[in-house]
PDB file of C-alpha atoms and ligand atoms in Angstrom:
ATOM      1  CA  MET A   1      22.532 -28.544  -1.433  1.00 48.00           C
ATOM      2  CA  ALA A   2      20.441 -25.409  -0.430  1.00 63.00           C
ATOM      3  CA  PHE A   3      18.769 -25.859   2.880  1.00 72.00           C
ATOM      4  CA  GLU A   4      14.880 -25.444   2.115  1.00 80.00           C
ATOM      5  CA  LEU A   5      12.508 -24.066   4.940  1.00 77.00           C
ATOM      6  CA  SER A   6       9.706 -26.106   3.066  1.00 81.00           C
ATOM      7  CA  SER A   7      11.762 -29.390   4.055  1.00 81.00           C
ATOM      8  CA  VAL A   8      11.849 -28.736   7.729  1.00 80.00           C
ATOM      9  CA  VAL A   9       9.465 -29.428  10.136  1.00 87.00           C
ATOM     10  CA  PRO A  10      10.451 -27.071  13.346  1.00 89.00           C
ATOM     11  CA  TRP A  11       9.703 -28.745  16.681  1.00 92.00           C
ATOM     12  CA  GLY A  12      11.362 -27.502  19.847  1.00 96.00           C
ATOM     13  CA  ARG A  13      11.523 -28.960  23.229  1.00 97.00           C
ATOM     14  CA  SER A  14      11.626 -27.154  26.447  1.00 97.00           C
ATOM     15  CA  TYR A  15      14.551 -26.187  28.704  1.00 98.00           C
ATOM     16  CA  ALA A  16      13.636 -28.778  31.296  1.00 97.00           C
ATOM     17  CA  GLU A  17      13.584 -31.707  28.623  1.00 97.00           C
ATOM     18  CA  TYR A  18      16.807 -30.870  27.535  1.00 98.00           C
ATOM     19  CA  VAL A  19      17.963 -30.980  31.067  1.00 98.00           C
ATOM     20  CA  ALA A  20      16.430 -34.274  31.881  1.00 98.00           C
ATOM     21  CA  MET A  21      17.372 -35.755  28.086  1.00 98.00           C
ATOM     22  CA  PHE A  22      21.102 -35.040  28.667  1.00 98.00           C
ATOM     23  CA  ALA A  23      21.382 -35.391  32.408  1.00 98.00           C
ATOM     24  CA  LEU A  24      22.645 -32.130  32.800  1.00 98.00           C
ATOM     25  CA  SER A  25      24.192 -31.247  36.118  1.00 98.00           C
ATOM     26  CA  ASP A  26      24.822 -27.978  37.905  1.00 98.00           C
ATOM     27  CA  GLU A  27      28.351 -28.455  36.711  1.00 98.00           C
ATOM     28  CA  ASP A  28      27.483 -29.154  32.890  1.00 98.00           C
ATOM     29  CA  LEU A  29      25.295 -26.167  32.989  1.00 98.00           C
ATOM     30  CA  LYS A  30      27.935 -23.818  34.284  1.00 98.00           C
ATOM     31  CA  GLY A  31      30.257 -24.946  31.253  1.00 98.00           C
ATOM     32  CA  ARG A  32      30.061 -23.369  27.540  1.00 98.00           C
ATOM     33  CA  ILE A  33      27.536 -25.439  25.751  1.00 98.00           C
ATOM     34  CA  LEU A  34      27.154 -25.897  22.074  1.00 98.00           C
ATOM     35  CA  GLY A  35      23.828 -27.407  20.932  1.00 98.00           C
ATOM     36  CA  CYS A  36      23.962 -28.774  17.547  1.00 98.00           C
ATOM     37  CA  GLY A  37      20.314 -28.920  15.662  1.00 98.00           C
ATOM     38  CA  ASP A  38      18.516 -26.977  18.354  1.00 98.00           C
ATOM     39  CA  GLY A  39      15.715 -25.429  16.010  1.00 97.00           C
ATOM     40  CA  PRO A  40      13.303 -23.693  17.831  1.00 98.00           C
ATOM     41  CA  ALA A  41      14.141 -25.680  21.074  1.00 98.00           C
ATOM     42  CA  ALA A  42      13.784 -23.425  24.324  1.00 98.00           C
ATOM     43  CA  PHE A  43      17.038 -24.367  25.683  1.00 98.00           C
ATOM     44  CA  ASN A  44      19.432 -21.754  24.518  1.00 98.00           C
ATOM     45  CA  ALA A  45      16.784 -19.155  25.716  1.00 98.00           C
ATOM     46  CA  GLY A  46      16.495 -21.224  28.868  1.00 98.00           C
ATOM     47  CA  LEU A  47      19.977 -21.484  29.947  1.00 98.00           C
ATOM     48  CA  THR A  48      20.842 -17.773  28.597  1.00 98.00           C
ATOM     49  CA  GLY A  49      17.948 -16.746  31.168  1.00 98.00           C
ATOM     50  CA  ARG A  50      19.839 -18.762  33.915  1.00 98.00           C
ATOM     51  CA  GLY A  51      23.049 -17.199  33.284  1.00 98.00           C
ATOM     52  CA  GLY A  52      24.616 -19.792  31.356  1.00 98.00           C
ATOM     53  CA  SER A  53      26.740 -20.062  28.147  1.00 98.00           C
ATOM     54  CA  VAL A  54      25.499 -21.583  25.002  1.00 98.00           C
ATOM     55  CA  VAL A  55      25.418 -21.514  21.438  1.00 98.00           C
ATOM     56  CA  SER A  56      23.107 -23.189  19.157  1.00 98.00           C
ATOM     57  CA  VAL A  57      23.739 -24.033  15.172  1.00 98.00           C
ATOM     58  CA  ASP A  58      21.143 -25.096  12.758  1.00 97.00           C
ATOM     59  CA  PRO A  59      20.552 -24.155   9.264  1.00 96.00           C
ATOM     60  CA  LEU A  60      17.088 -22.878  10.284  1.00 96.00           C
ATOM     61  CA  TYR A  61      19.000 -19.755  11.791  1.00 97.00           C
ATOM     62  CA  ALA A  62      19.374 -18.265   8.123  1.00 96.00           C
ATOM     63  CA  PHE A  63      15.539 -17.650   8.187  1.00 97.00           C
ATOM     64  CA  SER A  64      13.751 -14.654  10.056  1.00 97.00           C
ATOM     65  CA  ALA A  65      11.703 -15.154  13.259  1.00 97.00           C
ATOM     66  CA  GLY A  66       8.375 -14.333  10.964  1.00 97.00           C
ATOM     67  CA  ASP A  67       9.456 -17.503   8.590  1.00 96.00           C
ATOM     68  CA  ILE A  68      10.179 -19.772  11.280  1.00 97.00           C
ATOM     69  CA  ARG A  69       6.811 -18.725  13.137  1.00 97.00           C
ATOM     70  CA  ARG A  70       4.620 -19.331   9.749  1.00 95.00           C
ATOM     71  CA  ARG A  71       6.490 -22.765   9.191  1.00 95.00           C
ATOM     72  CA  ILE A  72       5.723 -23.642  12.571  1.00 95.00           C
ATOM     73  CA  ALA A  73       1.953 -22.878  12.240  1.00 95.00           C
ATOM     74  CA  GLU A  74       1.892 -24.643   8.816  1.00 94.00           C
ATOM     75  CA  THR A  75       3.372 -27.945  10.415  1.00 94.00           C
ATOM     76  CA  THR A  76       2.384 -27.967  13.785  1.00 94.00           C
ATOM     77  CA  PRO A  77      -1.298 -29.856  12.943  1.00 93.00           C
ATOM     78  CA  LEU A  78       0.606 -32.544  10.646  1.00 92.00           C
ATOM     79  CA  ILE A  79       2.832 -33.275  13.604  1.00 93.00           C
ATOM     80  CA  MET A  80      -0.117 -33.351  15.968  1.00 94.00           C
ATOM     81  CA  GLU A  81      -2.050 -35.608  13.667  1.00 93.00           C
ATOM     82  CA  GLN A  82       1.165 -37.848  13.114  1.00 92.00           C
ATOM     83  CA  THR A  83       1.264 -38.278  16.767  1.00 94.00           C
ATOM     84  CA  ARG A  84      -2.343 -39.227  17.503  1.00 94.00           C
ATOM     85  CA  ARG A  85      -1.913 -41.980  14.477  1.00 94.00           C
ATOM     86  CA  ASN A  86       1.082 -43.433  16.362  1.00 93.00           C
ATOM     87  CA  VAL A  87      -0.074 -42.687  20.033  1.00 95.00           C
ATOM     88  CA  HIS A  88       1.417 -45.959  21.109  1.00 94.00           C
ATOM     89  CA  GLU A  89       5.026 -45.179  20.233  1.00 93.00           C
ATOM     90  CA  PHE A  90       4.898 -42.858  23.052  1.00 95.00           C
ATOM     91  CA  VAL A  91       5.091 -43.011  26.960  1.00 95.00           C
ATOM     92  CA  TRP A  92       2.441 -40.583  28.276  1.00 97.00           C
ATOM     93  CA  GLU A  93       3.630 -40.172  31.633  1.00 94.00           C
ATOM     94  CA  GLN A  94       5.962 -37.427  31.868  1.00 91.00           C
ATOM     95  CA  ILE A  95       4.025 -35.674  29.280  1.00 94.00           C
ATOM     96  CA  ARG A  96       0.484 -36.860  29.919  1.00 95.00           C
ATOM     97  CA  SER A  97      -1.641 -36.489  26.957  1.00 95.00           C
ATOM     98  CA  ILE A  98      -1.675 -35.238  23.290  1.00 94.00           C
ATOM     99  CA  ASP A  99      -3.039 -31.695  24.563  1.00 94.00           C
ATOM    100  CA  GLU A 100      -0.383 -31.282  27.012  1.00 95.00           C
ATOM    101  CA  LEU A 101       2.225 -32.378  24.400  1.00 95.00           C
ATOM    102  CA  ALA A 102       0.941 -29.358  22.153  1.00 94.00           C
ATOM    103  CA  ALA A 103       0.791 -26.827  25.228  1.00 95.00           C
ATOM    104  CA  ILE A 104       4.812 -27.878  26.319  1.00 96.00           C
ATOM    105  CA  ARG A 105       6.113 -27.506  22.664  1.00 96.00           C
ATOM    106  CA  SER A 106       3.951 -24.484  21.892  1.00 96.00           C
ATOM    107  CA  SER A 107       5.387 -22.859  24.948  1.00 97.00           C
ATOM    108  CA  ALA A 108       9.019 -23.980  24.358  1.00 98.00           C
ATOM    109  CA  MET A 109       8.866 -22.516  20.726  1.00 97.00           C
ATOM    110  CA  GLU A 110       7.367 -19.147  21.687  1.00 98.00           C
ATOM    111  CA  ALA A 111      10.213 -19.012  24.205  1.00 98.00           C
ATOM    112  CA  PHE A 112      12.598 -19.699  21.504  1.00 98.00           C
ATOM    113  CA  LEU A 113      10.984 -16.807  19.325  1.00 98.00           C
ATOM    114  CA  ALA A 114      10.862 -14.300  21.751  1.00 98.00           C
ATOM    115  CA  ASP A 115      14.449 -14.939  22.276  1.00 98.00           C
ATOM    116  CA  TYR A 116      15.556 -15.261  18.719  1.00 98.00           C
ATOM    117  CA  PRO A 117      16.106 -11.604  17.519  1.00 98.00           C
ATOM    118  CA  ALA A 118      18.512 -10.817  20.667  1.00 98.00           C
ATOM    119  CA  GLY A 119      20.144 -14.383  20.311  1.00 98.00           C
ATOM    120  CA  ILE A 120      20.873 -13.590  16.739  1.00 98.00           C
ATOM    121  CA  GLU A 121      22.397 -10.249  17.719  1.00 98.00           C
ATOM    122  CA  GLU A 122      24.686 -11.860  20.534  1.00 98.00           C
ATOM    123  CA  GLY A 123      25.929 -14.805  18.197  1.00 98.00           C
ATOM    124  CA  ARG A 124      24.044 -17.360  20.415  1.00 98.00           C
ATOM    125  CA  TYR A 125      21.858 -18.763  17.076  1.00 98.00           C
ATOM    126  CA  VAL A 126      24.298 -19.561  14.208  1.00 98.00           C
ATOM    127  CA  ALA A 127      23.274 -20.726  10.921  1.00 98.00           C
ATOM    128  CA  GLU A 128      25.457 -23.599  10.174  1.00 97.00           C
ATOM    129  CA  SER A 129      24.994 -27.201   8.989  1.00 97.00           C
ATOM    130  CA  ALA A 130      26.832 -30.347  10.579  1.00 98.00           C
ATOM    131  CA  PRO A 131      29.113 -31.728   9.798  1.00 98.00           C
ATOM    132  CA  ARG A 132      31.188 -28.635   9.036  1.00 97.00           C
ATOM    133  CA  LEU A 133      31.233 -25.904  11.999  1.00 98.00           C
ATOM    134  CA  SER A 134      33.430 -22.747  11.671  1.00 97.00           C
ATOM    135  CA  PHE A 135      34.550 -22.836  15.557  1.00 98.00           C
ATOM    136  CA  PRO A 136      38.004 -23.283  16.334  1.00 98.00           C
ATOM    137  CA  ASP A 137      39.536 -26.420  18.286  1.00 98.00           C
ATOM    138  CA  GLY A 138      37.890 -26.752  22.106  1.00 97.00           C
ATOM    139  CA  SER A 139      35.553 -23.718  21.917  1.00 98.00           C
ATOM    140  CA  PHE A 140      32.898 -25.626  24.021  1.00 98.00           C
ATOM    141  CA  GLY A 141      33.077 -28.000  26.961  1.00 97.00           C
ATOM    142  CA  LEU A 142      29.928 -29.992  25.776  1.00 98.00           C
ATOM    143  CA  ALA A 143      28.058 -30.632  22.587  1.00 98.00           C
ATOM    144  CA  LEU A 144      24.059 -32.006  22.927  1.00 98.00           C
ATOM    145  CA  VAL A 145      22.532 -33.258  19.895  1.00 98.00           C
ATOM    146  CA  SER A 146      18.749 -33.594  20.517  1.00 98.00           C
ATOM    147  CA  HIS A 147      16.443 -35.300  17.821  1.00 96.00           C
ATOM    148  CA  LEU A 148      18.631 -35.024  14.813  1.00 96.00           C
ATOM    149  CA  LEU A 149      21.249 -38.020  14.888  1.00 97.00           C
ATOM    150  CA  PHE A 150      19.948 -41.264  15.144  1.00 97.00           C
ATOM    151  CA  LEU A 151      16.336 -40.197  14.791  1.00 96.00           C
ATOM    152  CA  TYR A 152      16.653 -39.638  11.159  1.00 94.00           C
ATOM    153  CA  SER A 153      18.610 -42.706  10.437  1.00 95.00           C
ATOM    154  CA  ASP A 154      16.455 -43.323   7.380  1.00 94.00           C
ATOM    155  CA  HIS A 155      17.701 -40.008   5.877  1.00 94.00           C
ATOM    156  CA  LEU A 156      21.270 -39.343   7.686  1.00 96.00           C
ATOM    157  CA  ASP A 157      23.625 -41.963   6.951  1.00 98.00           C
ATOM    158  CA  LEU A 158      26.278 -43.665   8.736  1.00 98.00           C
ATOM    159  CA  ARG A 159      29.269 -41.367   7.656  1.00 98.00           C
ATOM    160  CA  PHE A 160      27.223 -38.230   8.571  1.00 98.00           C
ATOM    161  CA  HIS A 161      26.717 -39.505  12.034  1.00 98.00           C
ATOM    162  CA  ILE A 162      30.390 -40.330  12.376  1.00 98.00           C
ATOM    163  CA  ASP A 163      31.576 -37.116  10.779  1.00 98.00           C
ATOM    164  CA  THR A 164      29.086 -34.882  12.740  1.00 98.00           C
ATOM    165  CA  ILE A 165      30.261 -36.458  16.094  1.00 98.00           C
ATOM    166  CA  THR A 166      34.039 -36.359  14.844  1.00 98.00           C
ATOM    167  CA  GLU A 167      33.565 -32.561  14.169  1.00 98.00           C
ATOM    168  CA  LEU A 168      31.760 -31.890  17.745  1.00 98.00           C
ATOM    169  CA  CYS A 169      34.406 -33.726  19.277  1.00 98.00           C
ATOM    170  CA  ARG A 170      36.858 -31.210  17.752  1.00 98.00           C
ATOM    171  CA  VAL A 171      34.936 -28.282  18.698  1.00 98.00           C
ATOM    172  CA  CYS A 172      33.960 -29.636  22.236  1.00 97.00           C
ATOM    173  CA  GLY A 173      35.569 -32.213  24.835  1.00 92.00           C
ATOM    174  CA  GLU A 174      32.322 -34.226  24.984  1.00 98.00           C
ATOM    175  CA  VAL A 175      29.427 -35.102  22.924  1.00 98.00           C
ATOM    176  CA  ARG A 176      25.832 -36.224  24.077  1.00 98.00           C
ATOM    177  CA  VAL A 177      23.278 -37.360  21.586  1.00 98.00           C
ATOM    178  CA  PHE A 178      19.647 -38.309  22.463  1.00 98.00           C
ATOM    179  CA  PRO A 179      17.729 -40.395  21.553  1.00 98.00           C
ATOM    180  CA  LEU A 180      19.324 -43.494  20.050  1.00 98.00           C
ATOM    181  CA  LEU A 181      16.063 -44.344  18.482  1.00 97.00           C
ATOM    182  CA  LYS A 182      14.828 -43.651  15.117  1.00 95.00           C
ATOM    183  CA  MET A 183      11.284 -42.545  13.962  1.00 92.00           C
ATOM    184  CA  GLY A 184       8.976 -45.405  14.715  1.00 91.00           C
ATOM    185  CA  ALA A 185      10.532 -46.152  18.488  1.00 91.00           C
ATOM    186  CA  THR A 186      13.014 -48.555  16.949  1.00 95.00           C
ATOM    187  CA  MET A 187      17.129 -48.567  17.577  1.00 97.00           C
ATOM    188  CA  SER A 188      18.625 -47.025  15.177  1.00 98.00           C
ATOM    189  CA  PRO A 189      21.015 -49.170  13.022  1.00 98.00           C
ATOM    190  CA  HIS A 190      23.883 -46.560  13.487  1.00 98.00           C
ATOM    191  CA  VAL A 191      24.249 -46.600  17.080  1.00 98.00           C
ATOM    192  CA  GLU A 192      26.578 -49.845  17.317  1.00 98.00           C
ATOM    193  CA  PRO A 193      28.802 -49.001  14.466  1.00 98.00           C
ATOM    194  CA  VAL A 194      29.052 -45.316  15.667  1.00 98.00           C
ATOM    195  CA  MET A 195      30.213 -46.578  19.190  1.00 98.00           C
ATOM    196  CA  ASP A 196      32.662 -49.398  17.359  1.00 98.00           C
ATOM    197  CA  HIS A 197      34.118 -46.253  15.317  1.00 98.00           C
ATOM    198  CA  PHE A 198      34.890 -44.023  18.460  1.00 98.00           C
ATOM    199  CA  SER A 199      35.854 -46.895  20.599  1.00 98.00           C
ATOM    200  CA  ARG A 200      38.405 -48.110  17.690  1.00 97.00           C
ATOM    201  CA  VAL A 201      39.548 -44.438  17.423  1.00 96.00           C
ATOM    202  CA  GLY A 202      40.427 -43.983  21.282  1.00 96.00           C
ATOM    203  CA  TYR A 203      37.575 -42.168  22.426  1.00 97.00           C
ATOM    204  CA  GLU A 204      35.492 -42.940  25.801  1.00 98.00           C
ATOM    205  CA  VAL A 205      32.273 -44.273  24.675  1.00 98.00           C
ATOM    206  CA  GLY A 206      29.133 -45.439  26.555  1.00 98.00           C
ATOM    207  CA  THR A 207      25.172 -44.959  26.782  1.00 98.00           C
ATOM    208  CA  VAL A 208      23.954 -43.613  29.808  1.00 98.00           C
ATOM    209  CA  ARG A 209      20.028 -44.243  31.011  1.00 98.00           C
ATOM    210  CA  VAL A 210      18.383 -40.866  31.571  1.00 98.00           C
ATOM    211  CA  ALA A 211      15.321 -39.934  33.406  1.00 97.00           C
ATOM    212  CA  TYR A 212      13.491 -38.998  30.610  1.00 97.00           C
ATOM    213  CA  GLU A 213      11.160 -41.134  28.269  1.00 97.00           C
ATOM    214  CA  TYR A 214       8.650 -39.814  25.473  1.00 95.00           C
ATOM    215  CA  GLN A 215       9.546 -42.181  22.638  1.00 94.00           C
ATOM    216  CA  ARG A 216       8.425 -45.709  24.274  1.00 95.00           C
ATOM    217  CA  GLY A 217      12.048 -47.194  24.896  1.00 96.00           C
ATOM    218  CA  GLY A 218      13.932 -43.876  24.354  1.00 97.00           C
ATOM    219  CA  ASN A 219      15.529 -43.299  27.637  1.00 98.00           C
ATOM    220  CA  GLN A 220      19.173 -43.453  26.883  1.00 98.00           C
ATOM    221  CA  MET A 221      21.855 -41.012  25.490  1.00 98.00           C
ATOM    222  CA  LEU A 222      24.987 -41.724  23.912  1.00 98.00           C
ATOM    223  CA  ARG A 223      28.034 -40.166  25.219  1.00 98.00           C
ATOM    224  CA  VAL A 224      31.381 -39.533  23.716  1.00 98.00           C
ATOM    225  CA  ARG A 225      34.535 -37.959  25.230  1.00 97.00           C
ATOM    226  CA  VAL A 226      37.898 -36.987  24.063  1.00 94.00           C
ATOM    227  CA  ARG A 227      40.392 -38.729  26.213  1.00 89.00           C
TER     228      ARG A 227
HETATM  229  C1  SAM B 301      13.545 -32.437  15.102  1.00 88.93           C
HETATM  230  S1  SAM B 301      14.491 -30.857  15.095  1.00 88.93           S
HETATM  231  C2  SAM B 301      15.184 -31.120  16.823  1.00 88.93           C
HETATM  232  C3  SAM B 301      15.037 -29.666  17.441  1.00 88.93           C
HETATM  233  C4  SAM B 301      15.607 -29.351  18.868  1.00 88.93           C
HETATM  234  N1  SAM B 301      16.902 -29.960  18.884  1.00 88.93           N
HETATM  235  C5  SAM B 301      14.775 -30.340  19.851  1.00 88.93           C
HETATM  236  O1  SAM B 301      15.127 -31.349  20.097  1.00 88.93           O
HETATM  237  O2  SAM B 301      13.749 -29.578  20.240  1.00 88.93           O
HETATM  238  C6  SAM B 301      15.873 -31.307  14.421  1.00 88.93           C
HETATM  239  C7  SAM B 301      16.792 -30.161  13.796  1.00 88.93           C
HETATM  240  O3  SAM B 301      17.834 -30.570  13.175  1.00 88.93           O
HETATM  241  C8  SAM B 301      18.113 -29.229  12.429  1.00 88.93           C
HETATM  242  N2  SAM B 301      19.089 -29.742  11.350  1.00 88.93           N
HETATM  243  C9  SAM B 301      18.975 -30.292  10.109  1.00 88.93           C
HETATM  244  N3  SAM B 301      20.032 -30.695   9.425  1.00 88.93           N
HETATM  245  C10 SAM B 301      21.165 -30.247  10.094  1.00 88.93           C
HETATM  246  C11 SAM B 301      22.316 -30.193  10.022  1.00 88.93           C
HETATM  247  N4  SAM B 301      23.031 -30.836   8.926  1.00 88.93           N
HETATM  248  N5  SAM B 301      22.995 -29.583  10.885  1.00 88.93           N
HETATM  249  C12 SAM B 301      22.751 -28.837  12.187  1.00 88.93           C
HETATM  250  N6  SAM B 301      21.016 -29.028  12.110  1.00 88.93           N
HETATM  251  C13 SAM B 301      20.419 -29.654  11.317  1.00 88.93           C
HETATM  252  C14 SAM B 301      16.769 -28.936  11.586  1.00 88.93           C
HETATM  253  O4  SAM B 301      16.754 -27.668  11.014  1.00 88.93           O
HETATM  254  C15 SAM B 301      15.984 -29.141  12.950  1.00 88.93           C
HETATM  255  O5  SAM B 301      15.746 -27.781  13.460  1.00 88.93           O
END
């Protein structure tokens, strides 16, 4: 199925949010990282600027910076309105208000847009869609999946979750997924069956509490490691 820009709501988190969501250590950040579904997040720009090695894959990267900027401008007011309506689903501590949320997201997406042309040129932003990726086995040490799996459990089925994590394990030695909640801040129904599946096939699987919580109760990541 063709990936339509009109079906995406681009929304990007900051470098600091990625570090917190995935409990990234200095050692983790020295490795080669794959971001799956990074969209307009600032993680790739931030890590590259700090001398790290990261590639992001997202079907969004088939579009130009101008197209992505226009889509962000169209959808930001809708997301802000939705957040205002569901304000109780979020913890307003690390991000203290809706205005601060808008400022953090806008600055992250500006950092992404500023880095995007160079990143495309350098092969750091690659237009590919999970669950099938073109990278050879073991190309990266760590895969990060932020706000794609589990969050969209009403649209992405269990098969997609298992196939995507299997593919990321082929390409990377370890996969981390954040959050475990779906929209509406309730636990995704896919978490348990995903964990059961990867335990059964012999991978090391666990959840880890992290020092980041924005969706209320969303302070855990899934970690799957190839033994
Ligand atoms: C809510 S955004 C999250 C962006 C970023 N990870 C963050 O947390 O700030 C979800 C992203 O997943 C991307 N996406 C959707 N389907 C995908 C797929 N099959 N493979 C990879 N990325 C996908 C979308 O284009 C979008 O950029």
